[in-house]
Amino acid sequence: MSYRALLTAWIAASGFLLQAQEITFQATVDRNEIASGEPVKLSIELTNASAGGGMSTPDMGGLVVMQGPMESSNFSFINGRTSRSTTRTWHLTATAPGNYTIGPSTVRIGNSELKTVPITIKVSKGASGGTSNQAIDKAQQRDPNLFCTISLSKNKAFVGEQLVATYTLFSRYNSLQPKDYDLPKLNGFWAEEVDLGNTNWEAQLRTINGVQYRVAILKKQVLIPLRSGKLTVAPMTLNYMVNPSFFSSGTPVRIQSNAVDVNVAELPSGKPADFSGAVGDLRLQVTAPSGQVKANEAIDLSLTFSGRANLKLLDAPKLNLPPDFDSYDPKVSDKITVNGSGMSGSREYQYVIIPRHEGTYDLGSLTFSYFDPASGSYKELRSQPLSFSVGPGDAAAATTGGTSPKVDVQRLGSDIRYIRTGDLQLRPRGKFLYGSAAWILGMTLPPALLLLTFLWHRRREQRMGDAQGQRRRGADRVARKHLAAAQTALEKNDQGAFHDAVGKAMEGYFADKFNLGVAEVNAAMIQDKLGQMDQGRTAAEYIALINEAQMARFAPIVEKPSKQAYDEAVAIISRIESRYRK
């Protein structure tokens, strides 16, 4: 036989032997019993055949794929026998105890279909450090590759006590591209956002039930319950594109976090009279000038609350001042930090108070009550006693600081406007709003109102910064307060109190209106300031009325009826206000 014939015969014999060898298709695992979080190796091998249609991926039965599939091929020629095989391998694990069944894999060889035998894996409870909390375990079971959880720093709190909510994302994907999200609804909470900066995936790795995840803190919030009962933080919904690339936008995945509940207890009974809702751990510092001050001289009184509490919900303390003191709404200065441990820092209230007359005034101690959730009791903060000795004022005394005057809340409406159903006037056909007077007015009125609002706000800021102007503009209000006291004394027929109140009203009004000290209010100064008004008639009446009040205060001499003196005082102040109102 020729060499070519021998070679042909050998090839034919080899093919016959190969076809005669047995074709096998089977699935195996390296062990059938594991603990929760441990890996198990699954291998599916096809021998002596070519998978023309490909092997199908079996149903893992709830097991989590840690790695794979990885495919390998093997070819051997031993003692004239040729064999080849193709193997696919997965590394699996389980997140919870139980029995898991790996389904069959199929492959088509010619006109026949081969299947592997199902495999059962028994999973026992793993070590105590293998799992985290129940919310993470449930979320991992829903989707072991990507899930989100919400956790609270505590599940029991008092009304007003702060707690921290953390929103955490766990991912096993190489890359994620966020699309949109629905924030959870917060019903019954005051919320403050915590600035987290840039989220770093690579620096945070965590193993959950034997599976490693990249972890990112999506957001943190400081929550303050506003009412008692069972309050719920609703789930958060997120949409991501998984593993986007240059050639693909990725696979859309929608996940939803868990909901968390907190049981909020009402504050215990026995609330102090000055309790205004402060909850936490607080300290009080009161700063005031020395006890020696002058009449009509502004006193800066500062109350600073510091500590870890619901500082942004604190109300301004009320000062119990004598009638001879004027006060303004406080200026509030915050140095508050909101971070992962909660809300802390300080809030300062800066009061401006003005004594109007000489004397010694003992204001006592300033008190403030708060609730301490750590001890479950109310605590009181108390300052050192405050006392001021007020001497005669001088020309240099003037109020300082700009504060907002008190403005009463006005009711804008008192009834319901019902739908009109009577003589309706419909718009004629062909008549359009565009180009009409109403359209032009609607286009021009909002910018005009915005400009006027800006000018008004700028003017208001200028007026608030003018301390002397504040005093001048408040002169009429202070005088009316003293005149009201005079009218009350008149009704009680208390002549001494009546003339004392009229004298304070006239002296204090003139001093405030022209930025003077009470000691400077004399006949010459009144003539100098009011001499040009009504050819000196108002100045003469003002001087006479002050002299009569002083005479009546120190001697039982009354030149005119008290009602007449009261009416003259009201009339004189009204004329001066009409002339010098600014």
mmCIF file of N, CA, C and O in Angstrom, residues 196-286:
data_model
loop_
_atom_site.group_PDB
_atom_site.id
_atom_site.type_symbol
_atom_site.label_atom_id
_atom_site.label_comp_id
_atom_site.label_asym_id
_atom_site.label_seq_id
_atom_site.Cartn_x
_atom_site.Cartn_y
_atom_site.Cartn_z
ATOM 1 N N LEU A 196 -22.414 64.924 52.533
ATOM 2 C CA LEU A 196 -21.506 63.770 52.514
ATOM 3 C C LEU A 196 -20.314 63.961 51.607
ATOM 4 O O LEU A 196 -19.406 63.128 51.602
ATOM 5 N N GLY A 197 -20.312 65.026 50.789
ATOM 6 C CA GLY A 197 -19.230 65.180 49.826
ATOM 7 C C GLY A 197 -19.366 64.177 48.694
ATOM 8 O O GLY A 197 -20.464 63.762 48.313
ATOM 9 N N ASN A 198 -18.237 63.716 48.137
ATOM 10 C CA ASN A 198 -18.237 62.758 47.030
ATOM 11 C C ASN A 198 -18.278 61.327 47.563
ATOM 12 O O ASN A 198 -17.543 60.974 48.489
ATOM 13 N N THR A 199 -19.154 60.514 46.981
ATOM 14 C CA THR A 199 -19.251 59.104 47.370
ATOM 15 C C THR A 199 -18.107 58.313 46.755
ATOM 16 O O THR A 199 -17.888 58.358 45.552
ATOM 17 N N ASN A 200 -17.361 57.582 47.576
ATOM 18 C CA ASN A 200 -16.215 56.800 47.121
ATOM 19 C C ASN A 200 -16.555 55.315 47.199
ATOM 20 O O ASN A 200 -16.638 54.739 48.276
ATOM 21 N N TRP A 201 -16.747 54.709 46.021
ATOM 22 C CA TRP A 201 -17.099 53.288 45.981
ATOM 23 C C TRP A 201 -15.907 52.407 46.378
ATOM 24 O O TRP A 201 -16.039 51.437 47.105
ATOM 25 N N GLU A 202 -14.746 52.746 45.841
ATOM 26 C CA GLU A 202 -13.623 51.826 45.963
ATOM 27 C C GLU A 202 -13.160 51.670 47.407
ATOM 28 O O GLU A 202 -12.639 50.637 47.800
ATOM 29 N N ALA A 203 -13.329 52.710 48.219
ATOM 30 C CA ALA A 203 -12.795 52.665 49.583
ATOM 31 C C ALA A 203 -13.693 51.903 50.541
ATOM 32 O O ALA A 203 -13.304 51.663 51.678
ATOM 33 N N GLN A 204 -14.894 51.529 50.112
ATOM 34 C CA GLN A 204 -15.837 50.886 51.018
ATOM 35 C C GLN A 204 -16.225 49.515 50.465
ATOM 36 O O GLN A 204 -16.996 49.423 49.510
ATOM 37 N N LEU A 205 -15.681 48.467 51.047
ATOM 38 C CA LEU A 205 -15.997 47.093 50.664
ATOM 39 C C LEU A 205 -16.558 46.392 51.890
ATOM 40 O O LEU A 205 -16.085 46.583 53.015
ATOM 41 N N ARG A 206 -17.563 45.575 51.664
ATOM 42 C CA ARG A 206 -18.216 44.900 52.785
ATOM 43 C C ARG A 206 -18.691 43.529 52.330
ATOM 44 O O ARG A 206 -19.194 43.376 51.199
ATOM 45 N N THR A 207 -18.533 42.543 53.194
ATOM 46 C CA THR A 207 -18.952 41.183 52.886
ATOM 47 C C THR A 207 -20.253 40.886 53.613
ATOM 48 O O THR A 207 -20.330 41.010 54.843
ATOM 49 N N ILE A 208 -21.269 40.508 52.849
ATOM 50 C CA ILE A 208 -22.587 40.178 53.392
ATOM 51 C C ILE A 208 -22.881 38.729 53.051
ATOM 52 O O ILE A 208 -22.974 38.371 51.874
ATOM 53 N N ASN A 209 -23.000 37.884 54.063
ATOM 54 C CA ASN A 209 -23.307 36.465 53.855
ATOM 55 C C ASN A 209 -22.351 35.815 52.862
ATOM 56 O O ASN A 209 -22.752 35.051 51.985
ATOM 57 N N GLY A 210 -21.064 36.153 52.988
ATOM 58 C CA GLY A 210 -20.054 35.560 52.126
ATOM 59 C C GLY A 210 -19.901 36.227 50.774
ATOM 60 O O GLY A 210 -19.042 35.818 49.989
ATOM 61 N N VAL A 211 -20.710 37.231 50.452
ATOM 62 C CA VAL A 211 -20.646 37.919 49.161
ATOM 63 C C VAL A 211 -20.099 39.325 49.397
ATOM 64 O O VAL A 211 -20.569 40.046 50.270
ATOM 65 N N GLN A 212 -19.094 39.697 48.599
ATOM 66 C CA GLN A 212 -18.466 41.003 48.768
ATOM 67 C C GLN A 212 -19.172 42.043 47.903
ATOM 68 O O GLN A 212 -19.475 41.811 46.730
ATOM 69 N N TYR A 213 -19.431 43.215 48.508
ATOM 70 C CA TYR A 213 -20.125 44.309 47.826
ATOM 71 C C TYR A 213 -19.303 45.582 47.937
ATOM 72 O O TYR A 213 -18.548 45.784 48.898
ATOM 73 N N ARG A 214 -19.472 46.410 46.930
ATOM 74 C CA ARG A 214 -19.019 47.795 47.041
ATOM 75 C C ARG A 214 -20.174 48.595 47.629
ATOM 76 O O ARG A 214 -21.312 48.473 47.180
ATOM 77 N N VAL A 215 -19.864 49.399 48.634
ATOM 78 C CA VAL A 215 -20.900 50.071 49.423
ATOM 79 C C VAL A 215 -20.732 51.577 49.296
ATOM 80 O O VAL A 215 -19.619 52.099 49.344
ATOM 81 N N ALA A 216 -21.855 52.270 49.121
ATOM 82 C CA ALA A 216 -21.855 53.734 49.062
ATOM 83 C C ALA A 216 -22.985 54.265 49.928
ATOM 84 O O ALA A 216 -24.105 53.744 49.902
ATOM 85 N N ILE A 217 -22.692 55.305 50.722
ATOM 86 C CA ILE A 217 -23.716 56.009 51.489
ATOM 87 C C ILE A 217 -24.343 57.049 50.565
ATOM 88 O O ILE A 217 -23.699 58.034 50.199
ATOM 89 N N LEU A 218 -25.574 56.835 50.151
ATOM 90 C CA LEU A 218 -26.232 57.746 49.223
ATOM 91 C C LEU A 218 -26.568 59.079 49.894
ATOM 92 O O LEU A 218 -26.367 60.147 49.321
ATOM 93 N N LYS A 219 -27.087 59.025 51.097
ATOM 94 C CA LYS A 219 -27.448 60.249 51.813
ATOM 95 C C LYS A 219 -27.659 59.928 53.282
ATOM 96 O O LYS A 219 -27.884 58.776 53.664
ATOM 97 N N LYS A 220 -27.562 60.984 54.075
ATOM 98 C CA LYS A 220 -27.886 60.907 55.493
ATOM 99 C C LYS A 220 -28.768 62.097 55.844
ATOM 100 O O LYS A 220 -28.593 63.187 55.289
ATOM 101 N N GLN A 221 -29.686 61.867 56.754
ATOM 102 C CA GLN A 221 -30.585 62.917 57.210
ATOM 103 C C GLN A 221 -30.674 62.884 58.733
ATOM 104 O O GLN A 221 -30.683 61.812 59.334
ATOM 105 N N VAL A 222 -30.743 64.074 59.306
ATOM 106 C CA VAL A 222 -31.071 64.202 60.723
ATOM 107 C C VAL A 222 -32.581 64.415 60.818
ATOM 108 O O VAL A 222 -33.099 65.402 60.285
ATOM 109 N N LEU A 223 -33.283 63.497 61.432
ATOM 110 C CA LEU A 223 -34.733 63.548 61.538
ATOM 111 C C LEU A 223 -35.133 63.892 62.972
ATOM 112 O O LEU A 223 -34.590 63.332 63.927
ATOM 113 N N ILE A 224 -36.087 64.814 63.102
ATOM 114 C CA ILE A 224 -36.604 65.211 64.410
ATOM 115 C C ILE A 224 -38.104 64.949 64.402
ATOM 116 O O ILE A 224 -38.841 65.606 63.653
ATOM 117 N N PRO A 225 -38.604 63.979 65.172
ATOM 118 C CA PRO A 225 -40.054 63.711 65.208
ATOM 119 C C PRO A 225 -40.808 64.907 65.776
ATOM 120 O O PRO A 225 -40.410 65.499 66.773
ATOM 121 N N LEU A 226 -41.916 65.253 65.114
ATOM 122 C CA LEU A 226 -42.730 66.386 65.535
ATOM 123 C C LEU A 226 -43.989 65.959 66.277
ATOM 124 O O LEU A 226 -44.686 66.818 66.825
ATOM 125 N N ARG A 227 -44.303 64.680 66.274
ATOM 126 C CA ARG A 227 -45.487 64.205 66.983
ATOM 127 C C ARG A 227 -45.226 62.788 67.471
ATOM 128 O O ARG A 227 -44.293 62.104 67.006
ATOM 129 N N SER A 228 -46.030 62.356 68.409
ATOM 130 C CA SER A 228 -45.851 61.031 68.986
ATOM 131 C C SER A 228 -46.580 59.975 68.151
ATOM 132 O O SER A 228 -47.385 60.292 67.273
ATOM 133 N N GLY A 229 -46.282 58.718 68.445
ATOM 134 C CA GLY A 229 -46.897 57.610 67.720
ATOM 135 C C GLY A 229 -45.868 56.858 66.891
ATOM 136 O O GLY A 229 -44.662 57.065 67.021
ATOM 137 N N LYS A 230 -46.356 55.995 66.023
ATOM 138 C CA LYS A 230 -45.494 55.208 65.141
ATOM 139 C C LYS A 230 -45.318 55.974 63.835
ATOM 140 O O LYS A 230 -46.254 56.097 63.042
ATOM 141 N N LEU A 231 -44.115 56.483 63.597
ATOM 142 C CA LEU A 231 -43.810 57.227 62.377
ATOM 143 C C LEU A 231 -42.994 56.339 61.440
ATOM 144 O O LEU A 231 -42.169 55.542 61.887
ATOM 145 N N THR A 232 -43.239 56.492 60.131
ATOM 146 C CA THR A 232 -42.615 55.632 59.128
ATOM 147 C C THR A 232 -41.850 56.465 58.112
ATOM 148 O O THR A 232 -42.359 57.476 57.615
ATOM 149 N N VAL A 233 -40.631 56.027 57.820
ATOM 150 C CA VAL A 233 -39.868 56.559 56.690
ATOM 151 C C VAL A 233 -40.151 55.645 55.507
ATOM 152 O O VAL A 233 -39.782 54.469 55.515
ATOM 153 N N ALA A 234 -40.846 56.169 54.500
ATOM 154 C CA ALA A 234 -41.279 55.357 53.360
ATOM 155 C C ALA A 234 -40.080 54.878 52.542
ATOM 156 O O ALA A 234 -38.983 55.439 52.634
ATOM 157 N N PRO A 235 -40.269 53.829 51.698
ATOM 158 C CA PRO A 235 -39.154 53.318 50.885
ATOM 159 C C PRO A 235 -38.656 54.339 49.876
ATOM 160 O O PRO A 235 -39.372 55.242 49.459
ATOM 161 N N MET A 236 -37.415 54.169 49.494
ATOM 162 C CA MET A 236 -36.762 54.989 48.471
ATOM 163 C C MET A 236 -36.614 54.145 47.208
ATOM 164 O O MET A 236 -36.165 52.994 47.270
ATOM 165 N N THR A 237 -37.001 54.677 46.052
ATOM 166 C CA THR A 237 -36.931 53.961 44.777
ATOM 167 C C THR A 237 -35.845 54.580 43.909
ATOM 168 O O THR A 237 -35.766 55.801 43.773
ATOM 169 N N LEU A 238 -34.980 53.711 43.312
ATOM 170 C CA LEU A 238 -33.873 54.169 42.484
ATOM 171 C C LEU A 238 -33.867 53.423 41.164
ATOM 172 O O LEU A 238 -34.200 52.235 41.106
ATOM 173 N N ASN A 239 -33.455 54.110 40.103
ATOM 174 C CA ASN A 239 -33.315 53.515 38.767
ATOM 175 C C ASN A 239 -31.869 53.677 38.309
ATOM 176 O O ASN A 239 -31.311 54.794 38.370
ATOM 177 N N TYR A 240 -31.262 52.562 37.862
ATOM 178 C CA TYR A 240 -29.873 52.567 37.421
ATOM 179 C C TYR A 240 -29.761 51.889 36.047
ATOM 180 O O TYR A 240 -30.593 51.058 35.679
ATOM 181 N N MET A 241 -28.701 52.263 35.333
ATOM 182 C CA MET A 241 -28.265 51.512 34.145
ATOM 183 C C MET A 241 -27.028 50.727 34.570
ATOM 184 O O MET A 241 -26.026 51.303 35.021
ATOM 185 N N VAL A 242 -27.106 49.400 34.433
ATOM 186 C CA VAL A 242 -26.055 48.512 34.916
ATOM 187 C C VAL A 242 -25.050 48.247 33.801
ATOM 188 O O VAL A 242 -25.424 47.945 32.664
ATOM 189 N N ASN A 243 -23.758 48.382 34.139
ATOM 190 C CA ASN A 243 -22.648 48.081 33.234
ATOM 191 C C ASN A 243 -22.784 48.771 31.873
ATOM 192 O O ASN A 243 -22.747 48.127 30.819
ATOM 193 N N PRO A 244 -22.952 50.083 31.848
ATOM 194 C CA PRO A 244 -22.951 50.780 30.556
ATOM 195 C C PRO A 244 -21.542 50.775 29.953
ATOM 196 O O PRO A 244 -20.536 50.720 30.665
ATOM 197 N N SER A 245 -21.496 50.805 28.622
ATOM 198 C CA SER A 245 -20.209 50.813 27.922
ATOM 199 C C SER A 245 -20.311 51.697 26.698
ATOM 200 O O SER A 245 -21.344 52.325 26.429
ATOM 201 N N PHE A 246 -19.212 51.733 25.919
ATOM 202 C CA PHE A 246 -19.186 52.547 24.710
ATOM 203 C C PHE A 246 -20.193 52.045 23.675
ATOM 204 O O PHE A 246 -20.765 52.824 22.923
ATOM 205 N N PHE A 247 -20.407 50.726 23.649
ATOM 206 C CA PHE A 247 -21.288 50.134 22.646
ATOM 207 C C PHE A 247 -22.700 49.894 23.168
ATOM 208 O O PHE A 247 -23.582 49.533 22.393
ATOM 209 N N SER A 248 -22.918 50.057 24.465
ATOM 210 C CA SER A 248 -24.234 49.768 25.027
ATOM 211 C C SER A 248 -24.540 50.761 26.144
ATOM 212 O O SER A 248 -23.642 51.198 26.875
ATOM 213 N N SER A 249 -25.799 51.121 26.233
ATOM 214 C CA SER A 249 -26.217 52.027 27.301
ATOM 215 C C SER A 249 -26.405 51.303 28.625
ATOM 216 O O SER A 249 -26.617 51.945 29.650
ATOM 217 N N GLY A 250 -26.316 50.002 28.631
ATOM 218 C CA GLY A 250 -26.458 49.231 29.856
ATOM 219 C C GLY A 250 -27.851 48.638 30.007
ATOM 220 O O GLY A 250 -28.744 48.843 29.182
ATOM 221 N N THR A 251 -28.017 47.912 31.093
ATOM 222 C CA THR A 251 -29.289 47.258 31.398
ATOM 223 C C THR A 251 -30.011 48.025 32.495
ATOM 224 O O THR A 251 -29.430 48.290 33.548
ATOM 225 N N PRO A 252 -31.284 48.405 32.260
ATOM 226 C CA PRO A 252 -31.993 49.149 33.309
ATOM 227 C C PRO A 252 -32.364 48.246 34.482
ATOM 228 O O PRO A 252 -32.824 47.122 34.298
ATOM 229 N N VAL A 253 -32.156 48.756 35.685
ATOM 230 C CA VAL A 253 -32.501 48.039 36.913
ATOM 231 C C VAL A 253 -33.207 49.019 37.845
ATOM 232 O O VAL A 253 -32.740 50.147 38.048
ATOM 233 N N ARG A 254 -34.317 48.588 38.398
ATOM 234 C CA ARG A 254 -35.080 49.403 39.339
ATOM 235 C C ARG A 254 -35.093 48.690 40.687
ATOM 236 O O ARG A 254 -35.450 47.518 40.771
ATOM 237 N N ILE A 255 -34.694 49.398 41.735
ATOM 238 C CA ILE A 255 -34.652 48.806 43.067
ATOM 239 C C ILE A 255 -35.425 49.696 44.034
ATOM 240 O O ILE A 255 -35.632 50.885 43.790
ATOM 241 N N GLN A 256 -35.844 49.088 45.127
ATOM 242 C CA GLN A 256 -36.588 49.814 46.165
ATOM 243 C C GLN A 256 -36.069 49.391 47.530
ATOM 244 O O GLN A 256 -35.875 48.207 47.791
ATOM 245 N N SER A 257 -35.836 50.378 48.366
ATOM 246 C CA SER A 257 -35.322 50.103 49.707
ATOM 247 C C SER A 257 -36.444 49.634 50.625
ATOM 248 O O SER A 257 -37.619 49.597 50.248
ATOM 249 N N ASN A 258 -36.075 49.322 51.824
ATOM 250 C CA ASN A 258 -37.046 48.957 52.852
ATOM 251 C C ASN A 258 -37.648 50.222 53.471
ATOM 252 O O ASN A 258 -37.156 51.329 53.271
ATOM 253 N N ALA A 259 -38.730 50.060 54.191
ATOM 254 C CA ALA A 259 -39.300 51.135 55.012
ATOM 255 C C ALA A 259 -38.914 50.883 56.466
ATOM 256 O O ALA A 259 -38.777 49.740 56.895
ATOM 257 N N VAL A 260 -38.707 51.957 57.217
ATOM 258 C CA VAL A 260 -38.318 51.827 58.621
ATOM 259 C C VAL A 260 -39.310 52.582 59.497
ATOM 260 O O VAL A 260 -39.848 53.624 59.091
ATOM 261 N N ASP A 261 -39.551 52.040 60.678
ATOM 262 C CA ASP A 261 -40.483 52.641 61.636
ATOM 263 C C ASP A 261 -39.721 53.075 62.876
ATOM 264 O O ASP A 261 -38.706 52.476 63.251
ATOM 265 N N VAL A 262 -40.238 54.109 63.514
ATOM 266 C CA VAL A 262 -39.703 54.564 64.790
ATOM 267 C C VAL A 262 -40.881 54.853 65.710
ATOM 268 O O VAL A 262 -41.870 55.466 65.301
ATOM 269 N N ASN A 263 -40.802 54.375 66.928
ATOM 270 C CA ASN A 263 -41.844 54.617 67.927
ATOM 271 C C ASN A 263 -41.489 55.870 68.709
ATOM 272 O O ASN A 263 -40.474 55.908 69.419
ATOM 273 N N VAL A 264 -42.325 56.882 68.563
ATOM 274 C CA VAL A 264 -42.057 58.189 69.161
ATOM 275 C C VAL A 264 -42.952 58.352 70.386
ATOM 276 O O VAL A 264 -44.188 58.249 70.291
ATOM 277 N N ALA A 265 -42.329 58.597 71.539
ATOM 278 C CA ALA A 265 -43.061 58.767 72.798
ATOM 279 C C ALA A 265 -43.310 60.253 73.053
ATOM 280 O O ALA A 265 -42.462 61.097 72.763
ATOM 281 N N GLU A 266 -44.487 60.536 73.598
ATOM 282 C CA GLU A 266 -44.810 61.917 73.988
ATOM 283 C C GLU A 266 -43.940 62.305 75.180
ATOM 284 O O GLU A 266 -43.552 61.467 75.994
ATOM 285 N N LEU A 267 -43.598 63.599 75.270
ATOM 286 C CA LEU A 267 -42.813 64.059 76.410
ATOM 287 C C LEU A 267 -43.621 63.871 77.693
ATOM 288 O O LEU A 267 -44.850 64.040 77.691
ATOM 289 N N PRO A 268 -42.966 63.512 78.775
ATOM 290 C CA PRO A 268 -43.705 63.238 80.015
ATOM 291 C C PRO A 268 -44.400 64.481 80.551
ATOM 292 O O PRO A 268 -44.092 65.616 80.164
ATOM 293 N N SER A 269 -45.345 64.268 81.426
ATOM 294 C CA SER A 269 -46.101 65.368 82.028
ATOM 295 C C SER A 269 -45.209 66.155 82.986
ATOM 296 O O SER A 269 -44.080 65.764 83.283
ATOM 297 N N GLY A 270 -45.765 67.259 83.477
ATOM 298 C CA GLY A 270 -45.004 68.104 84.392
ATOM 299 C C GLY A 270 -44.064 69.051 83.685
ATOM 300 O O GLY A 270 -42.980 69.351 84.209
ATOM 301 N N LYS A 271 -44.468 69.537 82.496
ATOM 302 C CA LYS A 271 -43.614 70.464 81.764
ATOM 303 C C LYS A 271 -43.500 71.785 82.527
ATOM 304 O O LYS A 271 -44.500 72.315 83.006
ATOM 305 N N PRO A 272 -42.293 72.346 82.651
ATOM 306 C CA PRO A 272 -42.143 73.658 83.296
ATOM 307 C C PRO A 272 -42.879 74.744 82.524
ATOM 308 O O PRO A 272 -43.182 74.598 81.328
ATOM 309 N N ALA A 273 -43.153 75.840 83.198
ATOM 310 C CA ALA A 273 -43.926 76.924 82.576
ATOM 311 C C ALA A 273 -43.178 77.546 81.415
ATOM 312 O O ALA A 273 -43.791 77.993 80.442
ATOM 313 N N ASP A 274 -41.832 77.594 81.473
ATOM 314 C CA ASP A 274 -41.061 78.226 80.400
ATOM 315 C C ASP A 274 -40.552 77.220 79.373
ATOM 316 O O ASP A 274 -39.690 77.552 78.565
ATOM 317 N N PHE A 275 -41.068 75.992 79.382
ATOM 318 C CA PHE A 275 -40.631 74.987 78.398
ATOM 319 C C PHE A 275 -41.234 75.312 77.034
ATOM 320 O O PHE A 275 -42.440 75.517 76.900
ATOM 321 N N SER A 276 -40.373 75.365 76.002
ATOM 322 C CA SER A 276 -40.826 75.731 74.658
ATOM 323 C C SER A 276 -40.537 74.664 73.622
ATOM 324 O O SER A 276 -40.625 74.922 72.426
ATOM 325 N N GLY A 277 -40.150 73.443 74.045
ATOM 326 C CA GLY A 277 -39.947 72.346 73.099
ATOM 327 C C GLY A 277 -38.509 71.962 72.861
ATOM 328 O O GLY A 277 -38.239 71.117 72.002
ATOM 329 N N ALA A 278 -37.542 72.539 73.575
ATOM 330 C CA ALA A 278 -36.135 72.185 73.389
ATOM 331 C C ALA A 278 -35.865 70.787 73.942
ATOM 332 O O ALA A 278 -36.215 70.488 75.079
ATOM 333 N N VAL A 279 -35.222 69.936 73.120
ATOM 334 C CA VAL A 279 -34.925 68.558 73.513
ATOM 335 C C VAL A 279 -33.467 68.270 73.178
ATOM 336 O O VAL A 279 -33.027 68.521 72.054
ATOM 337 N N GLY A 280 -32.719 67.754 74.133
ATOM 338 C CA GLY A 280 -31.325 67.408 73.904
ATOM 339 C C GLY A 280 -30.485 67.666 75.137
ATOM 340 O O GLY A 280 -30.940 67.521 76.265
ATOM 341 N N ASP A 281 -29.244 68.085 74.891
ATOM 342 C CA ASP A 281 -28.308 68.413 75.956
ATOM 343 C C ASP A 281 -27.843 69.847 75.718
ATOM 344 O O ASP A 281 -27.123 70.124 74.753
ATOM 345 N N LEU A 282 -28.241 70.781 76.577
ATOM 346 C CA LEU A 282 -28.022 72.208 76.333
ATOM 347 C C LEU A 282 -27.250 72.857 77.472
ATOM 348 O O LEU A 282 -27.288 72.401 78.622
ATOM 349 N N ARG A 283 -26.573 73.952 77.114
ATOM 350 C CA ARG A 283 -25.924 74.829 78.076
ATOM 351 C C ARG A 283 -26.301 76.268 77.737
ATOM 352 O O ARG A 283 -26.578 76.593 76.585
ATOM 353 N N LEU A 284 -26.311 77.148 78.744
ATOM 354 C CA LEU A 284 -26.720 78.542 78.585
ATOM 355 C C LEU A 284 -25.607 79.459 79.050
ATOM 356 O O LEU A 284 -25.038 79.263 80.127
ATOM 357 N N GLN A 285 -25.313 80.467 78.238
ATOM 358 C CA GLN A 285 -24.361 81.505 78.602
ATOM 359 C C GLN A 285 -25.009 82.857 78.363
ATOM 360 O O GLN A 285 -25.487 83.142 77.251
ATOM 361 N N VAL A 286 -25.041 83.695 79.386
ATOM 362 C CA VAL A 286 -25.642 85.029 79.309
ATOM 363 C C VAL A 286 -24.532 86.062 79.410
ATOM 364 O O VAL A 286 -23.718 86.032 80.338
#
